[in-house]
Structures are given as C-alpha cells and as structure tokens.
Tab-separated table of C-alpha atoms in Angstrom:
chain	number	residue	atom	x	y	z
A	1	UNK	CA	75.928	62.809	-20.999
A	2	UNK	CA	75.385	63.913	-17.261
A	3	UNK	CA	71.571	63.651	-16.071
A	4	UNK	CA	70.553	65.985	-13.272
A	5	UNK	CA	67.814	65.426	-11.001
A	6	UNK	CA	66.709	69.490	-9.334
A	7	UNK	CA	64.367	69.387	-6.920
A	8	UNK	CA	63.030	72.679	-5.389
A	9	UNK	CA	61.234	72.441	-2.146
A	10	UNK	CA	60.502	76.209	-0.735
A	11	UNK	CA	57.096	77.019	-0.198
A	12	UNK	CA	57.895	80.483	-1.509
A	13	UNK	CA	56.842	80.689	-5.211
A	14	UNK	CA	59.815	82.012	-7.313
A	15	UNK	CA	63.360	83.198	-7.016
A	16	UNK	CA	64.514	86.192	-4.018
A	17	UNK	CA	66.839	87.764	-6.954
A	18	UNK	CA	63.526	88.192	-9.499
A	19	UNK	CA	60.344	88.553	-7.263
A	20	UNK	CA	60.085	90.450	-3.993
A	21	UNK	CA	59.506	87.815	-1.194
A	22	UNK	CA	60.989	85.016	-3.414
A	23	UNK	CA	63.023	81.687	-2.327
A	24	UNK	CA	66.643	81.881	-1.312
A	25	UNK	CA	66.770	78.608	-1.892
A	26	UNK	CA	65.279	78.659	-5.165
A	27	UNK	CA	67.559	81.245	-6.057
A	28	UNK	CA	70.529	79.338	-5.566
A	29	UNK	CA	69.286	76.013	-6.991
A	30	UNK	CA	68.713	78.034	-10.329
A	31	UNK	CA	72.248	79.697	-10.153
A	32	UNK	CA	73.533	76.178	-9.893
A	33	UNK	CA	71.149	74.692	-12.829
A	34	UNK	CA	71.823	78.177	-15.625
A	35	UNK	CA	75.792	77.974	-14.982
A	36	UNK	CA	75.597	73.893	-15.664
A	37	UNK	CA	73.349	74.958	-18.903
A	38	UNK	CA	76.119	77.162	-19.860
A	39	UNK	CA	78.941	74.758	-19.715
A	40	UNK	CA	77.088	71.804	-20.645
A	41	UNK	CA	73.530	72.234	-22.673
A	42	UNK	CA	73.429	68.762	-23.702
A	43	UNK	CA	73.212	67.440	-20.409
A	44	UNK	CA	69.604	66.250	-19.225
A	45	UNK	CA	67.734	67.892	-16.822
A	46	UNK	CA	65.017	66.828	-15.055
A	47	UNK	CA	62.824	69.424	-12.705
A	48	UNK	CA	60.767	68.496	-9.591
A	49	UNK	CA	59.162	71.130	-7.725
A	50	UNK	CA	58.094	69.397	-4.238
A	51	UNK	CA	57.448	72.465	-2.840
A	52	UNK	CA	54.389	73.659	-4.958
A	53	UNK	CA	53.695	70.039	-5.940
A	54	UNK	CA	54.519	67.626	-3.013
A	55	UNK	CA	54.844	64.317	-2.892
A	56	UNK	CA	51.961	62.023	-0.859
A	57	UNK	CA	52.820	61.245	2.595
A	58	UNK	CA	53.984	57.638	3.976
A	59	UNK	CA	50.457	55.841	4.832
A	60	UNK	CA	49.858	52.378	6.482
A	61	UNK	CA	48.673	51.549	3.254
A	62	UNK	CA	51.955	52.512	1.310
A	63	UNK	CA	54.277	50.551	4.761
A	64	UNK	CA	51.873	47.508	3.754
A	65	UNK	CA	52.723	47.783	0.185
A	66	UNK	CA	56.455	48.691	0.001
A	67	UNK	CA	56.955	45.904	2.401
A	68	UNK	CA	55.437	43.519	0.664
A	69	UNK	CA	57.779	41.324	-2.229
A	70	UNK	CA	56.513	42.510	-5.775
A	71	UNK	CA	55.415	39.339	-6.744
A	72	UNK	CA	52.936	38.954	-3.977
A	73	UNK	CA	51.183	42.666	-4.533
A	74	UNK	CA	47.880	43.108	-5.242
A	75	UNK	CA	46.511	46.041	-7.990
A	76	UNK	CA	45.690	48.557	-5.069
A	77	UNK	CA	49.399	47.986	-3.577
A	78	UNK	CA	50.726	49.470	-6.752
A	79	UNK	CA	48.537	51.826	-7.118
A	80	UNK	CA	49.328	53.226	-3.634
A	81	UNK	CA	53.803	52.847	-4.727
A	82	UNK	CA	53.199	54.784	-8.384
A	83	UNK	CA	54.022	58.261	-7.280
A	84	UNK	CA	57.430	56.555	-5.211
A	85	UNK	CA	58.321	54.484	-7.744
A	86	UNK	CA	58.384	57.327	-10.273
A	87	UNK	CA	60.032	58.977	-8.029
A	88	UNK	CA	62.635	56.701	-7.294
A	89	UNK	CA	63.214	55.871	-10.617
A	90	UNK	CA	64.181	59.719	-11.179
A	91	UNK	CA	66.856	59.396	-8.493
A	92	UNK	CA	68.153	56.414	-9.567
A	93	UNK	CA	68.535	57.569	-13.153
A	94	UNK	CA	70.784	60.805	-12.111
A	95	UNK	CA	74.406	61.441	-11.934
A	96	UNK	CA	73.724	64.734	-9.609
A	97	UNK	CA	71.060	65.309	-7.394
A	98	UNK	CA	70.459	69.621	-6.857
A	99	UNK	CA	68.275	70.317	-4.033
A	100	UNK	CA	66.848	73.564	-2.671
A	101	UNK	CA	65.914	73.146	0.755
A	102	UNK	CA	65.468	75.889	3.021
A	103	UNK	CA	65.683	75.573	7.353
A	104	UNK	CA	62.308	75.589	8.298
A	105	UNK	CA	62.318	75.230	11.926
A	106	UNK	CA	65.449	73.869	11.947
A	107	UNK	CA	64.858	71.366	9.434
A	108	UNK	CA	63.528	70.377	6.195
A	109	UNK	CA	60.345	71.321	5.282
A	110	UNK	CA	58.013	68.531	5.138
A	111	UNK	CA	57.531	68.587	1.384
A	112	UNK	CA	61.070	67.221	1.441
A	113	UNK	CA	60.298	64.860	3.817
A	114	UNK	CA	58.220	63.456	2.204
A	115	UNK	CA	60.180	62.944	-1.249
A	116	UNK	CA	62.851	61.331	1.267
A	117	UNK	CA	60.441	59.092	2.757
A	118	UNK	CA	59.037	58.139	-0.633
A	119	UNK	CA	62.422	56.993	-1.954
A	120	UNK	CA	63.863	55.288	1.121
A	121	UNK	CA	62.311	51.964	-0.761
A	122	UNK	CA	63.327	48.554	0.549
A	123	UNK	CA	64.202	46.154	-2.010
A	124	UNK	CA	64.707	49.613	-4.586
A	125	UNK	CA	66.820	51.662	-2.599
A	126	UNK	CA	68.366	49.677	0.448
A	127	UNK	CA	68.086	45.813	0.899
A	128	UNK	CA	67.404	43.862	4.248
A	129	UNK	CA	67.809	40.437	4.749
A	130	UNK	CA	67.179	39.640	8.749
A	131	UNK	CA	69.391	36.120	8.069
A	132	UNK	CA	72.127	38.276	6.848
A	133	UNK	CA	75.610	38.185	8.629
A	134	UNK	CA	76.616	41.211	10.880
A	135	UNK	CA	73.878	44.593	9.668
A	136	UNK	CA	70.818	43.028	7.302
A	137	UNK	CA	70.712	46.327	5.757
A	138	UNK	CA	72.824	47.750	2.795
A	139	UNK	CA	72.905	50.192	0.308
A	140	UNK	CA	71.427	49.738	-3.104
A	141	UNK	CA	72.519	52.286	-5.012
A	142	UNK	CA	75.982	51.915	-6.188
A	143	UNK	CA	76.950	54.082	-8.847
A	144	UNK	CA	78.813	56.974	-8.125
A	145	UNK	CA	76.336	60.127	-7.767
A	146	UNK	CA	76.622	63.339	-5.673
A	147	UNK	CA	74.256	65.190	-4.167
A	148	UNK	CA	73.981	68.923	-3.159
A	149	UNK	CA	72.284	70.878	-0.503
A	150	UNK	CA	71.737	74.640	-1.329
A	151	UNK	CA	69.999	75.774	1.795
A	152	UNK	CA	68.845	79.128	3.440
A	153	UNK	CA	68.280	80.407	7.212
A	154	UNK	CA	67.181	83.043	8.792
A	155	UNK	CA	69.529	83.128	11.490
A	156	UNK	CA	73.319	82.943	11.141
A	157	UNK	CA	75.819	80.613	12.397
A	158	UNK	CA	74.697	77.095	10.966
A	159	UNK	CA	77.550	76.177	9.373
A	160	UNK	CA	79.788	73.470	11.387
A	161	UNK	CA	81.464	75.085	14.415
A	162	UNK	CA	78.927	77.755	14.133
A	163	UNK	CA	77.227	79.951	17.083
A	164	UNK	CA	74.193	77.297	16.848
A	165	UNK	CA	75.601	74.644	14.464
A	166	UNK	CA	73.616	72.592	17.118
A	167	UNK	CA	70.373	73.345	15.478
A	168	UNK	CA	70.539	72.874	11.772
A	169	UNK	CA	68.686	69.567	10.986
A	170	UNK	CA	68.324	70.064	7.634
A	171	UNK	CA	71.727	69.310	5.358
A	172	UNK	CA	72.017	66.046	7.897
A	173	UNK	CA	68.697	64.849	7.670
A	174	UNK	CA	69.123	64.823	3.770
A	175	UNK	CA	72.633	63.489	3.604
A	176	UNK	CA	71.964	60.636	5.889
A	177	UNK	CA	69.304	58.658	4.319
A	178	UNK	CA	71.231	59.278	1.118
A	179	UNK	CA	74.035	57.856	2.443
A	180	UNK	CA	72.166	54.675	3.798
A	181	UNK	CA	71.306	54.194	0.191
A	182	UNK	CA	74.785	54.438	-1.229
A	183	UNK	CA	74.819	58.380	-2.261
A	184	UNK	CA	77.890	60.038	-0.430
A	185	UNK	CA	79.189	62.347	-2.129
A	186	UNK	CA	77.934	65.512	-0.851
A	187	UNK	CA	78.257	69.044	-0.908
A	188	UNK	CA	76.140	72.260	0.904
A	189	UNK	CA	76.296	75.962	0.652
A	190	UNK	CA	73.396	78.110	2.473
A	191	UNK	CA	72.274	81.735	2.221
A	192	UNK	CA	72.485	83.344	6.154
A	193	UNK	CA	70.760	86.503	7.709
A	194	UNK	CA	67.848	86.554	5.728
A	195	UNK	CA	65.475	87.621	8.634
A	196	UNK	CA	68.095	90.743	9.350
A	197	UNK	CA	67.866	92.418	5.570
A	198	UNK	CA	70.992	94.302	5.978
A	199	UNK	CA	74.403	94.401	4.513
A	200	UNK	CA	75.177	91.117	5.738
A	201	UNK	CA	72.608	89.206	4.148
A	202	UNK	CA	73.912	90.606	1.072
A	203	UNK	CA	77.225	89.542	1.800
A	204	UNK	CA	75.859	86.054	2.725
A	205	UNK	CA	73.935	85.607	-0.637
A	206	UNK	CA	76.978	86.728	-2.674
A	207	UNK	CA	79.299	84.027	-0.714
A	208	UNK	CA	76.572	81.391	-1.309
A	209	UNK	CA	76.272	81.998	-5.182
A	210	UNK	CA	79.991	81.589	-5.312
A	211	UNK	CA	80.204	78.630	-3.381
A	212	UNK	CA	77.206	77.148	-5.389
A	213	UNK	CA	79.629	78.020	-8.693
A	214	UNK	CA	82.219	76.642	-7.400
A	215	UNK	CA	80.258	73.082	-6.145
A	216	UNK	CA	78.595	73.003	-9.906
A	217	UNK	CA	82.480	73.411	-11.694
A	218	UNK	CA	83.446	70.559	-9.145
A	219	UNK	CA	80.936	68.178	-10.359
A	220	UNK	CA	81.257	69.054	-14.331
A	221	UNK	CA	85.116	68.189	-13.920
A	222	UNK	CA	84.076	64.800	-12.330
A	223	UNK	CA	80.964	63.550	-13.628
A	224	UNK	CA	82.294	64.798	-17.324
A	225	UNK	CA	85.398	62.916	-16.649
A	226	UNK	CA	83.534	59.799	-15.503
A	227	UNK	CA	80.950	59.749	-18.039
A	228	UNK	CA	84.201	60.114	-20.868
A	229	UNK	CA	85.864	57.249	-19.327
C-alpha cells in the first residue's frame, strides 16, 4: 500500500472549478488526489490543510528545544516540538508528498513556510555532527519518496526559460530543503494567467490538469511497483 501525505496551503477556501473565487492550487491538488482514488482506493491518504489551519511559527523557544539532544529536554521543550514532531512524523511515514502551493509574491506563502520550517528537524530530518569529515550535515531520510509541486501564478512565464523564470521562488524553495533531507524526486505543474481571465487561462488550467494526470500515473507505476517488490 502507497501512503500519501496532501497538503493544501492557499488561503483561498475551496476549489476555482466548484466555487467562484476558489484555489487554483487547490484545484489541482484534488485532481491529483480523485484520479489516485480511482486507480488505487486502498491506498492511505492523509490530508493537511496548512492554509486554513497553519502550522506555529519557528520561536527561540522551539531553536532552544529542537537543538537540544532528547535526552536532555525538559517537559516545556516538548511541549513547544508536539505540533513538528507530528508533523514530521506524517512526512516521514509517506511514499508521495502532494502539495498545493500557490506564488504568492513570488514565493510560498508563509503557511508553507512554516510546515517547511517545522520539519527541517535536526537529529529527525537531517543530522550534523561538527567533528564529521568533509560537510557535518546529511540527509536523514532515505527511503525513496517523491514529492510534487502543483502551483498557480498570476502572471505567465514561470516555467524554466520563461519570460521571468527569474522570479518564481516557490517550486525551489520547496524542493531544496526536501532535498537536504533526502527527498529528490520531484515533479511541478502550475496553472498560468490567472490574473488575465481570458482564453488563455483556460488553456493554462487545462494543460496543468493534464500534466498533474500525467505526474499522478508516473508515481502509481513506481511507487506500486516498489511497494510489490
């Protein structure tokens, strides 16, 4: 059985293809989720919606406590780690991590900030040894899961080798800290135009739910493969 860890992060309540106003990004994280449900309705699931519930910000307090070796914690140190270690414990569980994370100023919006910054964990996620040989950090995570960026902009032209390519902080900022943790196997598709409302963002949202398809029958072949083997 494949486990799938979908996290939503718009701060648009509901889906642009059922309720006026509603998240591109939403819409294509769904798309992604139903066909998967279709194929495979076994599989587990598990839903986190950072953007109407997000996670708490990185505090002193939490640096203190996520720095500090579990042994030598004290009851208000866990207390202030509960929300990332549940969280972390959700990625680490999942074969494929869906993610619906639309440009917001270029970037992520800070809701899915902070679920990064929440399971960046040393010592969970990454280890770090100052008296190791050569880098004293390394990945964690070493089974093989992928992760996918389903993304929407305003503008056009995001896409590598686009007009303003330049300018799209948000598939990198996710896939890097991923990577540092071991996850790197990734895939993106984004929704483009939105703020012109004309034939081409319909074109864009049409290309974007087939790419999105296409990325979820990629990752039944493999993970259904792997998890057979």
């Amino acid at each position: 059985m494949t486990k799938i860890l979908h996290i939503d992060s718009s701060a648009r309540p509901g889906r642009s293809d059922q309720k006026p106003h509603g998240s591109h990004s939403r819409r294509l994280s769904a798309k992604f989720i139903e066909h998967w449900r279709a194929l495979r309705p076994d599989d587990e699931i598990i839903y986190r919606d950072v953007g109407a519930n997000p996670p708490a910000p990185v505090t002193g307090d939490w640096v203190h406590a996520a720095f500090t070796k579990p042994d030598d914690r004290e009851d208000w140190m866990h207390d202030v780690l509960r929300e990332s270690d549940l969280l972390v414990d959700e990625l680490l569980s999942a074969d494929v991590i869906v993610t619906g994370v639309p440009m917001y100023n270029f970037g992520m919006p800070a809701q899915m900030k902070a679920w990064v910054d929440n399971i960046v964990r040393v010592g969970k996620t990454f280890g770090f040894d100052r008296s190791r040989d050569g880098v004293p950090y390394w990945p964690m995570i070493t089974d093989d899961k992928s992760v996918v960026v389903l993304s929407s902009r305003g503008d056009y032209g995001y896409d590598p080798g686009g007009r303003v390519a330049h300018l799209n902080f948000v598939e990198g900022s996710l896939f890097a800290p991923l990577e540092y943790l071991g996850i790197t196997d990734s895939y993106g598709a984004a929704i483009e135009y939105d703020e012109f409302g004309d034939d081409r963002t319909e074109r864009s949202i049409a290309m974007a739910e087939a790419e999105t398809i296409e990325i979820a029958n990629k990752l039944i072949r493999k993970h259904s493969t792997r998890n057979a083997a």
